[in-house]
Amino acid sequence: TLLAQALGHIPYLQWVVMETTKTNLVSEFLESTNLHVTHLDSGGELLLSERGVNKCNVLRNIALDHIAEKHSNSSGAVIFANLDRFYSSELFEKIRKTEKVGIFPTVFAKEQFTCKPLQFSEKVPTYPVNLGSVVFSNSALFNSGRRFPARVSDTEGISYLIEGVVSSADDITVISCDEQFVWFTKIF
């Protein structure tokens, strides 16, 4: 509900929601939001049943393939919003200007960075940024052709996507180090 409220203030939004199997509860909720939503499921993706597979990365790739097919030529931004994050509506206005990759801190997340100059708190992977702290330019992401590797963590997967879009950390836009736009909240 919090995410839907934050998204409700954004013009020209395409919200893609993924589930392994569509549920009536989620479908009914999405219909009640009055947002432009695409509700997808895994379509029986066989990779989901394999050992060692990050199911979330597989689902993210299905969503990316859908966006690439329907919206890859449009301007805009791609952000991987999570249920356990609270997003300020101000963030969505700021991310519109992202040229390649933008990052912003997620309060209470372990993967963090410092600014001026941009430095990461962990050395591995190359860009150890919290998944919910990254935005991609639509065109930069889809021109890279990258997708999440199925057998890596969320942080390793987002680092892989960033590596495909930028040549160095200098190409990453720091959207904010001083303002707080995203908070991690324990829901499970």
Short mmCIF file of N, CA, C and O in Angstrom, two decimals, residues 35-166:
data_model
loop_
_atom_site.label_atom_id
_atom_site.label_comp_id
_atom_site.label_asym_id
_atom_site.label_seq_id
_atom_site.Cartn_x
_atom_site.Cartn_y
_atom_site.Cartn_z
N LEU A 35 -3.60 2.67 -10.89
CA LEU A 35 -2.32 2.93 -11.54
C LEU A 35 -2.22 2.10 -12.82
O LEU A 35 -2.91 1.09 -12.96
N HIS A 36 -1.36 2.51 -13.73
CA HIS A 36 -1.11 1.73 -14.95
C HIS A 36 -0.17 0.59 -14.56
O HIS A 36 1.02 0.78 -14.41
N VAL A 37 -0.73 -0.60 -14.39
CA VAL A 37 0.00 -1.75 -13.86
C VAL A 37 -0.02 -2.89 -14.86
O VAL A 37 -1.05 -3.17 -15.48
N THR A 38 1.12 -3.56 -14.99
CA THR A 38 1.19 -4.83 -15.68
C THR A 38 1.52 -5.87 -14.63
O THR A 38 2.54 -5.77 -13.95
N HIS A 39 0.65 -6.86 -14.49
CA HIS A 39 0.81 -7.90 -13.47
C HIS A 39 1.23 -9.17 -14.19
O HIS A 39 0.46 -9.73 -14.97
N LEU A 40 2.45 -9.62 -13.95
CA LEU A 40 2.99 -10.78 -14.64
C LEU A 40 3.25 -11.92 -13.67
O LEU A 40 3.46 -11.70 -12.47
N ASP A 41 3.28 -13.13 -14.21
CA ASP A 41 3.73 -14.26 -13.42
C ASP A 41 4.84 -14.95 -14.19
O ASP A 41 5.20 -14.55 -15.29
N SER A 42 5.37 -16.01 -13.61
CA SER A 42 6.56 -16.66 -14.17
C SER A 42 6.27 -17.42 -15.45
O SER A 42 7.20 -17.81 -16.16
N GLY A 43 5.00 -17.65 -15.75
CA GLY A 43 4.67 -18.38 -16.97
C GLY A 43 5.22 -19.80 -16.98
O GLY A 43 5.51 -20.35 -18.03
N GLY A 44 5.40 -20.38 -15.79
CA GLY A 44 5.91 -21.74 -15.72
C GLY A 44 7.40 -21.84 -15.99
O GLY A 44 7.90 -22.92 -16.35
N GLU A 45 8.14 -20.74 -15.82
CA GLU A 45 9.59 -20.73 -16.06
C GLU A 45 10.25 -21.90 -15.33
O GLU A 45 10.19 -22.00 -14.10
N LEU A 46 10.87 -22.81 -16.08
CA LEU A 46 11.46 -24.01 -15.50
C LEU A 46 12.66 -23.71 -14.61
O LEU A 46 12.92 -24.43 -13.65
N LEU A 47 13.37 -22.65 -14.88
CA LEU A 47 14.55 -22.28 -14.10
C LEU A 47 14.22 -22.07 -12.63
O LEU A 47 15.06 -22.27 -11.75
N LEU A 48 12.97 -21.68 -12.34
CA LEU A 48 12.58 -21.42 -10.96
C LEU A 48 12.67 -22.64 -10.06
O LEU A 48 12.83 -22.52 -8.85
N SER A 49 12.58 -23.83 -10.63
CA SER A 49 12.59 -25.05 -9.81
C SER A 49 13.99 -25.61 -9.62
O SER A 49 14.18 -26.57 -8.87
N GLU A 50 15.00 -25.04 -10.25
CA GLU A 50 16.36 -25.56 -10.12
C GLU A 50 17.01 -25.13 -8.83
O GLU A 50 16.79 -24.02 -8.36
N ARG A 51 17.83 -26.02 -8.27
CA ARG A 51 18.59 -25.69 -7.04
C ARG A 51 19.61 -24.60 -7.33
O ARG A 51 20.21 -24.57 -8.39
N GLY A 52 19.79 -23.71 -6.35
CA GLY A 52 20.82 -22.69 -6.47
C GLY A 52 20.43 -21.48 -7.30
O GLY A 52 21.25 -20.61 -7.55
N VAL A 53 19.19 -21.42 -7.73
CA VAL A 53 18.73 -20.31 -8.55
C VAL A 53 18.10 -19.23 -7.67
O VAL A 53 17.33 -19.54 -6.76
N ASN A 54 18.47 -17.99 -7.91
CA ASN A 54 17.85 -16.86 -7.23
C ASN A 54 16.53 -16.59 -7.95
O ASN A 54 16.52 -15.99 -9.04
N LYS A 55 15.45 -17.02 -7.37
CA LYS A 55 14.13 -16.91 -8.02
C LYS A 55 13.77 -15.47 -8.31
O LYS A 55 13.14 -15.17 -9.32
N CYS A 56 14.17 -14.57 -7.43
CA CYS A 56 13.86 -13.15 -7.66
C CYS A 56 14.54 -12.64 -8.91
O CYS A 56 13.95 -11.86 -9.67
N ASN A 57 15.79 -13.07 -9.16
CA ASN A 57 16.48 -12.63 -10.37
C ASN A 57 15.79 -13.17 -11.62
O ASN A 57 15.69 -12.47 -12.63
N VAL A 58 15.30 -14.39 -11.56
CA VAL A 58 14.57 -14.96 -12.70
C VAL A 58 13.31 -14.14 -12.97
O VAL A 58 13.02 -13.78 -14.12
N LEU A 59 12.57 -13.80 -11.91
CA LEU A 59 11.36 -13.00 -12.07
C LEU A 59 11.69 -11.60 -12.58
O LEU A 59 10.97 -11.04 -13.42
N ARG A 60 12.78 -11.01 -12.08
CA ARG A 60 13.19 -9.68 -12.58
C ARG A 60 13.49 -9.73 -14.07
O ARG A 60 13.16 -8.79 -14.81
N ASN A 61 14.11 -10.81 -14.52
CA ASN A 61 14.42 -10.94 -15.95
C ASN A 61 13.16 -11.05 -16.80
O ASN A 61 13.10 -10.51 -17.91
N ILE A 62 12.16 -11.73 -16.29
CA ILE A 62 10.88 -11.81 -17.01
C ILE A 62 10.29 -10.41 -17.15
O ILE A 62 9.82 -10.01 -18.22
N ALA A 63 10.35 -9.64 -16.06
CA ALA A 63 9.84 -8.26 -16.11
C ALA A 63 10.67 -7.42 -17.07
O ALA A 63 10.10 -6.63 -17.85
N LEU A 64 11.99 -7.55 -17.04
CA LEU A 64 12.84 -6.79 -17.96
C LEU A 64 12.55 -7.14 -19.42
O LEU A 64 12.51 -6.27 -20.28
N ASP A 65 12.36 -8.42 -19.69
CA ASP A 65 12.02 -8.85 -21.06
C ASP A 65 10.70 -8.22 -21.50
O ASP A 65 10.55 -7.79 -22.65
N HIS A 66 9.73 -8.17 -20.59
CA HIS A 66 8.44 -7.56 -20.91
C HIS A 66 8.62 -6.06 -21.23
O HIS A 66 8.10 -5.57 -22.22
N ILE A 67 9.37 -5.37 -20.39
CA ILE A 67 9.60 -3.94 -20.61
C ILE A 67 10.36 -3.72 -21.91
O ILE A 67 10.05 -2.82 -22.68
N ALA A 68 11.36 -4.56 -22.17
CA ALA A 68 12.14 -4.43 -23.41
C ALA A 68 11.25 -4.59 -24.63
O ALA A 68 11.40 -3.87 -25.63
N GLU A 69 10.32 -5.51 -24.56
CA GLU A 69 9.41 -5.76 -25.67
C GLU A 69 8.42 -4.61 -25.87
O GLU A 69 8.14 -4.21 -26.98
N LYS A 70 7.93 -4.06 -24.78
CA LYS A 70 6.85 -3.07 -24.86
C LYS A 70 7.31 -1.61 -24.78
O LYS A 70 6.65 -0.73 -25.32
N HIS A 71 8.42 -1.35 -24.05
CA HIS A 71 8.76 0.04 -23.74
C HIS A 71 10.24 0.38 -23.89
O HIS A 71 10.67 1.43 -23.41
N SER A 72 11.05 -0.45 -24.53
CA SER A 72 12.49 -0.21 -24.55
C SER A 72 12.88 1.06 -25.30
O SER A 72 13.94 1.62 -25.05
N ASN A 73 12.06 1.52 -26.21
CA ASN A 73 12.39 2.73 -26.97
C ASN A 73 11.90 4.00 -26.29
O ASN A 73 12.13 5.09 -26.79
N SER A 74 11.21 3.87 -25.18
CA SER A 74 10.68 5.05 -24.52
C SER A 74 11.71 5.62 -23.55
O SER A 74 12.61 4.93 -23.09
N SER A 75 11.59 6.90 -23.28
CA SER A 75 12.45 7.49 -22.27
C SER A 75 11.91 7.05 -20.91
O SER A 75 10.79 6.56 -20.80
N GLY A 76 12.69 7.22 -19.91
CA GLY A 76 12.22 6.85 -18.59
C GLY A 76 13.30 6.16 -17.81
O GLY A 76 14.47 6.15 -18.18
N ALA A 77 12.88 5.58 -16.71
CA ALA A 77 13.82 4.95 -15.79
C ALA A 77 13.26 3.62 -15.31
O ALA A 77 12.06 3.41 -15.28
N VAL A 78 14.18 2.73 -14.95
CA VAL A 78 13.82 1.42 -14.41
C VAL A 78 14.37 1.36 -13.00
O VAL A 78 15.56 1.58 -12.77
N ILE A 79 13.49 1.07 -12.06
CA ILE A 79 13.88 0.91 -10.66
C ILE A 79 13.27 -0.39 -10.16
O ILE A 79 12.14 -0.73 -10.53
N PHE A 80 14.03 -1.14 -9.37
CA PHE A 80 13.56 -2.41 -8.84
C PHE A 80 13.05 -2.16 -7.42
O PHE A 80 13.79 -2.29 -6.45
N ALA A 81 11.81 -1.78 -7.30
CA ALA A 81 11.22 -1.46 -6.00
C ALA A 81 10.84 -2.76 -5.30
O ALA A 81 10.34 -3.69 -5.92
N ASN A 82 11.07 -2.80 -4.01
CA ASN A 82 10.77 -3.98 -3.21
C ASN A 82 9.65 -3.70 -2.23
O ASN A 82 9.46 -2.56 -1.80
N LEU A 83 8.97 -4.76 -1.81
CA LEU A 83 7.90 -4.62 -0.82
C LEU A 83 8.42 -4.16 0.53
O LEU A 83 7.69 -3.56 1.30
N ASP A 84 9.68 -4.46 0.83
CA ASP A 84 10.23 -4.10 2.13
C ASP A 84 10.93 -2.74 2.12
O ASP A 84 11.77 -2.44 2.94
N ARG A 85 10.56 -1.89 1.18
CA ARG A 85 11.11 -0.53 1.10
C ARG A 85 9.97 0.47 1.15
O ARG A 85 8.88 0.22 0.64
N PHE A 86 10.25 1.59 1.74
CA PHE A 86 9.32 2.72 1.73
C PHE A 86 9.98 3.80 0.89
O PHE A 86 11.12 4.19 1.17
N TYR A 87 9.31 4.28 -0.15
CA TYR A 87 9.87 5.23 -1.11
C TYR A 87 9.20 6.59 -0.98
O TYR A 87 7.99 6.70 -0.99
N SER A 88 10.02 7.62 -0.91
CA SER A 88 9.51 8.99 -0.92
C SER A 88 9.12 9.34 -2.36
O SER A 88 9.85 9.02 -3.31
N SER A 89 8.00 10.01 -2.54
CA SER A 89 7.58 10.38 -3.90
C SER A 89 8.57 11.36 -4.53
O SER A 89 8.67 11.43 -5.76
N GLU A 90 9.34 12.08 -3.73
CA GLU A 90 10.34 13.01 -4.27
C GLU A 90 11.41 12.28 -5.08
O GLU A 90 11.95 12.83 -6.04
N LEU A 91 11.72 11.05 -4.69
CA LEU A 91 12.74 10.28 -5.38
C LEU A 91 12.39 10.13 -6.86
O LEU A 91 13.24 10.28 -7.73
N PHE A 92 11.13 9.85 -7.15
CA PHE A 92 10.75 9.54 -8.52
C PHE A 92 10.90 10.74 -9.45
O PHE A 92 11.15 10.58 -10.64
N GLU A 93 10.77 11.93 -8.92
CA GLU A 93 11.02 13.12 -9.73
C GLU A 93 12.51 13.26 -10.02
O GLU A 93 12.91 13.62 -11.12
N LYS A 94 13.34 12.96 -9.05
CA LYS A 94 14.79 13.09 -9.21
C LYS A 94 15.37 12.05 -10.17
O LYS A 94 16.31 12.34 -10.89
N ILE A 95 14.82 10.85 -10.18
CA ILE A 95 15.41 9.80 -11.02
C ILE A 95 15.13 9.99 -12.50
O ILE A 95 15.81 9.40 -13.34
N ARG A 96 14.19 10.83 -12.86
CA ARG A 96 13.88 11.07 -14.27
C ARG A 96 15.07 11.60 -15.06
O ARG A 96 15.15 11.44 -16.26
N LYS A 97 16.01 12.24 -14.39
CA LYS A 97 17.15 12.87 -15.05
C LYS A 97 18.35 11.93 -15.18
O LYS A 97 19.40 12.34 -15.64
N THR A 98 18.19 10.69 -14.78
CA THR A 98 19.30 9.74 -14.83
C THR A 98 19.70 9.45 -16.27
O THR A 98 18.86 9.09 -17.09
N GLU A 99 21.00 9.62 -16.57
CA GLU A 99 21.49 9.36 -17.92
C GLU A 99 21.90 7.92 -18.14
O GLU A 99 21.69 7.36 -19.22
N LYS A 100 22.51 7.30 -17.16
CA LYS A 100 22.91 5.89 -17.25
C LYS A 100 22.43 5.15 -16.02
O LYS A 100 21.49 4.39 -16.08
N VAL A 101 23.13 5.38 -14.90
CA VAL A 101 22.82 4.73 -13.63
C VAL A 101 22.82 5.78 -12.54
O VAL A 101 23.70 6.64 -12.51
N GLY A 102 21.84 5.70 -11.67
CA GLY A 102 21.80 6.59 -10.52
C GLY A 102 21.70 5.75 -9.26
O GLY A 102 21.11 4.66 -9.27
N ILE A 103 22.32 6.24 -8.18
CA ILE A 103 22.23 5.53 -6.91
C ILE A 103 21.82 6.50 -5.81
O ILE A 103 22.05 7.71 -5.91
N PHE A 104 21.22 5.96 -4.79
CA PHE A 104 20.77 6.73 -3.63
C PHE A 104 20.78 5.78 -2.45
O PHE A 104 20.59 4.57 -2.61
N PRO A 105 21.04 6.28 -1.24
CA PRO A 105 21.11 5.36 -0.10
C PRO A 105 19.74 4.83 0.31
O PRO A 105 18.73 5.51 0.16
N THR A 106 19.73 3.61 0.82
CA THR A 106 18.56 3.01 1.43
C THR A 106 18.84 2.96 2.93
O THR A 106 19.78 2.28 3.35
N VAL A 107 18.07 3.68 3.70
CA VAL A 107 18.29 3.73 5.14
C VAL A 107 18.11 2.33 5.75
O VAL A 107 17.16 1.63 5.42
N PHE A 108 19.07 1.93 6.56
CA PHE A 108 19.13 0.65 7.26
C PHE A 108 19.56 -0.52 6.38
O PHE A 108 19.56 -1.65 6.82
N ALA A 109 19.94 -0.29 5.13
CA ALA A 109 20.46 -1.37 4.29
C ALA A 109 21.95 -1.53 4.57
O ALA A 109 22.63 -0.56 4.87
N LYS A 110 22.47 -2.76 4.44
CA LYS A 110 23.89 -2.97 4.74
C LYS A 110 24.80 -2.51 3.61
O LYS A 110 25.93 -2.14 3.86
N GLU A 111 24.35 -2.56 2.38
CA GLU A 111 25.19 -2.14 1.26
C GLU A 111 25.06 -0.64 1.12
O GLU A 111 24.01 -0.13 0.76
N GLN A 112 26.13 0.07 1.38
CA GLN A 112 26.09 1.52 1.34
C GLN A 112 27.30 2.08 0.62
O GLN A 112 28.21 1.35 0.25
N PHE A 113 27.32 3.40 0.46
CA PHE A 113 28.40 4.09 -0.22
C PHE A 113 28.56 5.47 0.41
O PHE A 113 27.69 5.94 1.14
N THR A 114 29.69 6.09 0.12
CA THR A 114 29.92 7.47 0.54
C THR A 114 30.14 8.30 -0.72
O THR A 114 30.49 7.77 -1.78
N CYS A 115 29.95 9.58 -0.58
CA CYS A 115 30.06 10.48 -1.73
C CYS A 115 31.31 11.34 -1.63
O CYS A 115 31.90 11.47 -0.58
N LYS A 116 31.62 11.97 -2.76
CA LYS A 116 32.68 12.99 -2.87
C LYS A 116 34.01 12.50 -2.36
O LYS A 116 34.47 12.97 -1.35
N PRO A 117 34.68 11.60 -3.00
CA PRO A 117 34.30 10.85 -4.20
C PRO A 117 33.43 9.63 -3.85
O PRO A 117 33.41 9.20 -2.71
N LEU A 118 32.80 9.11 -4.88
CA LEU A 118 31.95 7.93 -4.70
C LEU A 118 32.82 6.74 -4.29
O LEU A 118 33.75 6.37 -5.00
N GLN A 119 32.53 6.17 -3.13
CA GLN A 119 33.24 4.99 -2.65
C GLN A 119 32.24 4.04 -2.02
O GLN A 119 31.29 4.48 -1.37
N PHE A 120 32.50 2.74 -2.19
CA PHE A 120 31.59 1.73 -1.68
C PHE A 120 32.17 1.11 -0.41
O PHE A 120 33.38 0.97 -0.27
N SER A 121 31.29 0.70 0.50
CA SER A 121 31.73 0.15 1.79
C SER A 121 32.29 -1.26 1.67
O SER A 121 33.03 -1.70 2.52
N GLU A 122 31.95 -1.98 0.62
CA GLU A 122 32.44 -3.34 0.41
C GLU A 122 33.23 -3.37 -0.89
O GLU A 122 33.00 -2.57 -1.79
N LYS A 123 34.17 -4.29 -1.00
CA LYS A 123 35.04 -4.37 -2.19
C LYS A 123 34.50 -5.31 -3.26
O LYS A 123 34.88 -5.22 -4.42
N VAL A 124 33.66 -6.24 -2.87
CA VAL A 124 33.13 -7.22 -3.83
C VAL A 124 31.63 -7.26 -3.66
O VAL A 124 31.14 -7.27 -2.53
N PRO A 125 30.86 -7.29 -4.70
CA PRO A 125 31.22 -7.18 -6.12
C PRO A 125 31.68 -5.76 -6.47
O PRO A 125 31.79 -4.91 -5.59
N THR A 126 31.88 -5.51 -7.75
CA THR A 126 32.41 -4.21 -8.20
C THR A 126 31.56 -3.06 -7.69
O THR A 126 32.08 -2.05 -7.22
N TYR A 127 30.25 -3.18 -7.78
CA TYR A 127 29.33 -2.14 -7.31
C TYR A 127 28.38 -2.74 -6.27
O TYR A 127 27.27 -3.14 -6.59
N PRO A 128 28.85 -2.83 -5.00
CA PRO A 128 28.04 -3.46 -3.96
C PRO A 128 26.95 -2.52 -3.44
O PRO A 128 27.03 -1.96 -2.36
N VAL A 129 25.93 -2.33 -4.25
CA VAL A 129 24.86 -1.40 -3.93
C VAL A 129 23.58 -2.21 -3.68
O VAL A 129 23.31 -3.20 -4.35
N ASN A 130 22.79 -1.77 -2.73
CA ASN A 130 21.52 -2.40 -2.44
C ASN A 130 20.62 -2.32 -3.68
O ASN A 130 20.53 -1.27 -4.31
N LEU A 131 19.98 -3.41 -4.01
CA LEU A 131 19.12 -3.48 -5.19
C LEU A 131 18.10 -2.34 -5.24
O LEU A 131 17.84 -1.77 -6.29
N GLY A 132 17.53 -1.99 -4.09
CA GLY A 132 16.53 -0.94 -4.03
C GLY A 132 17.09 0.46 -4.05
O GLY A 132 16.37 1.43 -3.88
N SER A 133 18.42 0.59 -4.27
CA SER A 133 19.08 1.90 -4.27
C SER A 133 19.61 2.30 -5.63
O SER A 133 20.50 3.13 -5.74
N VAL A 134 19.11 1.66 -6.68
CA VAL A 134 19.65 1.87 -8.02
C VAL A 134 18.53 2.19 -9.01
O VAL A 134 17.46 1.60 -8.95
N VAL A 135 18.82 3.11 -9.91
CA VAL A 135 17.90 3.41 -11.02
C VAL A 135 18.71 3.38 -12.31
O VAL A 135 19.88 3.78 -12.33
N PHE A 136 18.11 2.87 -13.35
CA PHE A 136 18.75 2.82 -14.66
C PHE A 136 17.97 3.67 -15.64
O PHE A 136 16.73 3.66 -15.62
N SER A 137 18.66 4.36 -16.51
CA SER A 137 18.01 4.97 -17.66
C SER A 137 17.46 3.82 -18.49
O SER A 137 18.16 2.82 -18.72
N ASN A 138 16.23 3.94 -18.92
CA ASN A 138 15.60 2.90 -19.73
C ASN A 138 16.47 2.54 -20.93
O ASN A 138 16.78 1.38 -21.17
N SER A 139 16.91 3.55 -21.69
CA SER A 139 17.68 3.28 -22.90
C SER A 139 19.05 2.68 -22.57
O SER A 139 19.50 1.75 -23.25
N ALA A 140 19.72 3.16 -21.53
CA ALA A 140 21.05 2.63 -21.19
C ALA A 140 20.96 1.16 -20.79
O ALA A 140 21.77 0.34 -21.22
N LEU A 141 19.97 0.81 -19.98
CA LEU A 141 19.83 -0.57 -19.54
C LEU A 141 19.50 -1.49 -20.71
O LEU A 141 20.13 -2.54 -20.88
N PHE A 142 18.55 -1.12 -21.54
CA PHE A 142 18.15 -2.02 -22.61
C PHE A 142 19.15 -2.05 -23.75
O PHE A 142 19.28 -3.07 -24.43
N ASN A 143 19.91 -0.98 -23.95
CA ASN A 143 20.98 -1.02 -24.95
C ASN A 143 22.12 -1.93 -24.50
O ASN A 143 22.85 -2.46 -25.34
N SER A 144 22.29 -2.12 -23.20
CA SER A 144 23.35 -3.01 -22.70
C SER A 144 23.03 -4.48 -22.96
O SER A 144 23.93 -5.30 -23.05
N GLY A 145 21.73 -4.80 -23.06
CA GLY A 145 21.33 -6.19 -23.27
C GLY A 145 21.51 -7.07 -22.05
O GLY A 145 21.30 -8.28 -22.11
N ARG A 146 21.90 -6.51 -20.93
CA ARG A 146 22.17 -7.30 -19.72
C ARG A 146 20.88 -7.70 -19.02
O ARG A 146 19.89 -6.98 -19.03
N ARG A 147 20.95 -8.85 -18.37
CA ARG A 147 19.90 -9.34 -17.49
C ARG A 147 20.57 -9.88 -16.24
O ARG A 147 21.78 -10.13 -16.22
N PHE A 148 19.81 -10.11 -15.19
CA PHE A 148 20.34 -10.65 -13.95
C PHE A 148 20.83 -12.08 -14.16
O PHE A 148 20.07 -12.90 -14.69
N PRO A 149 22.05 -12.41 -13.74
CA PRO A 149 22.44 -13.82 -13.75
C PRO A 149 21.55 -14.58 -12.75
O PRO A 149 21.23 -14.06 -11.68
N ALA A 150 21.15 -15.77 -13.10
CA ALA A 150 20.18 -16.51 -12.29
C ALA A 150 20.76 -17.09 -11.01
O ALA A 150 20.02 -17.33 -10.06
N ARG A 151 22.05 -17.27 -10.95
CA ARG A 151 22.64 -17.97 -9.81
C ARG A 151 23.52 -17.08 -8.93
O ARG A 151 24.50 -17.54 -8.37
N VAL A 152 23.15 -15.81 -8.82
CA VAL A 152 23.92 -14.90 -7.96
C VAL A 152 22.96 -14.17 -7.02
O VAL A 152 21.75 -14.16 -7.22
N SER A 153 23.53 -13.52 -6.01
CA SER A 153 22.72 -12.75 -5.06
C SER A 153 22.15 -11.50 -5.74
O SER A 153 22.59 -11.11 -6.82
N ASP A 154 21.20 -10.88 -5.07
CA ASP A 154 20.63 -9.64 -5.58
C ASP A 154 21.72 -8.58 -5.80
O ASP A 154 21.75 -7.91 -6.82
N THR A 155 22.61 -8.44 -4.82
CA THR A 155 23.67 -7.42 -4.91
C THR A 155 24.63 -7.72 -6.05
O THR A 155 25.02 -6.82 -6.79
N GLU A 156 25.01 -8.98 -6.22
CA GLU A 156 25.88 -9.35 -7.34
C GLU A 156 25.17 -9.12 -8.67
O GLU A 156 25.78 -8.68 -9.65
N GLY A 157 23.88 -9.39 -8.71
CA GLY A 157 23.11 -9.20 -9.94
C GLY A 157 23.01 -7.74 -10.34
O GLY A 157 23.19 -7.39 -11.50
N ILE A 158 22.74 -6.86 -9.37
CA ILE A 158 22.62 -5.44 -9.69
C ILE A 158 23.98 -4.89 -10.09
O ILE A 158 24.09 -4.05 -10.99
N SER A 159 25.06 -5.38 -9.46
CA SER A 159 26.41 -4.97 -9.84
C SER A 159 26.70 -5.36 -11.29
O SER A 159 27.25 -4.58 -12.06
N TYR A 160 26.29 -6.55 -11.68
CA TYR A 160 26.48 -7.03 -13.05
C TYR A 160 25.75 -6.11 -14.05
O TYR A 160 26.29 -5.76 -15.10
N LEU A 161 24.52 -5.72 -13.71
CA LEU A 161 23.78 -4.81 -14.59
C LEU A 161 24.49 -3.46 -14.69
O LEU A 161 24.63 -2.90 -15.79
N ILE A 162 24.95 -2.94 -13.56
CA ILE A 162 25.65 -1.64 -13.57
C ILE A 162 26.90 -1.73 -14.42
O ILE A 162 27.17 -0.83 -15.23
N GLU A 163 27.68 -2.81 -14.27
CA GLU A 163 28.91 -2.99 -15.06
C GLU A 163 28.64 -2.96 -16.56
O GLU A 163 29.48 -2.51 -17.33
N GLY A 164 27.48 -3.41 -16.97
CA GLY A 164 27.14 -3.42 -18.39
C GLY A 164 26.74 -2.06 -18.93
O GLY A 164 26.70 -1.84 -20.14
N VAL A 165 26.45 -1.13 -18.04
CA VAL A 165 25.96 0.19 -18.45
C VAL A 165 27.03 1.27 -18.31
O VAL A 165 27.08 2.21 -19.11
N VAL A 166 27.90 1.16 -17.33
CA VAL A 166 28.92 2.20 -17.09
C VAL A 166 30.32 1.66 -17.35
O VAL A 166 30.56 0.47 -17.26
#
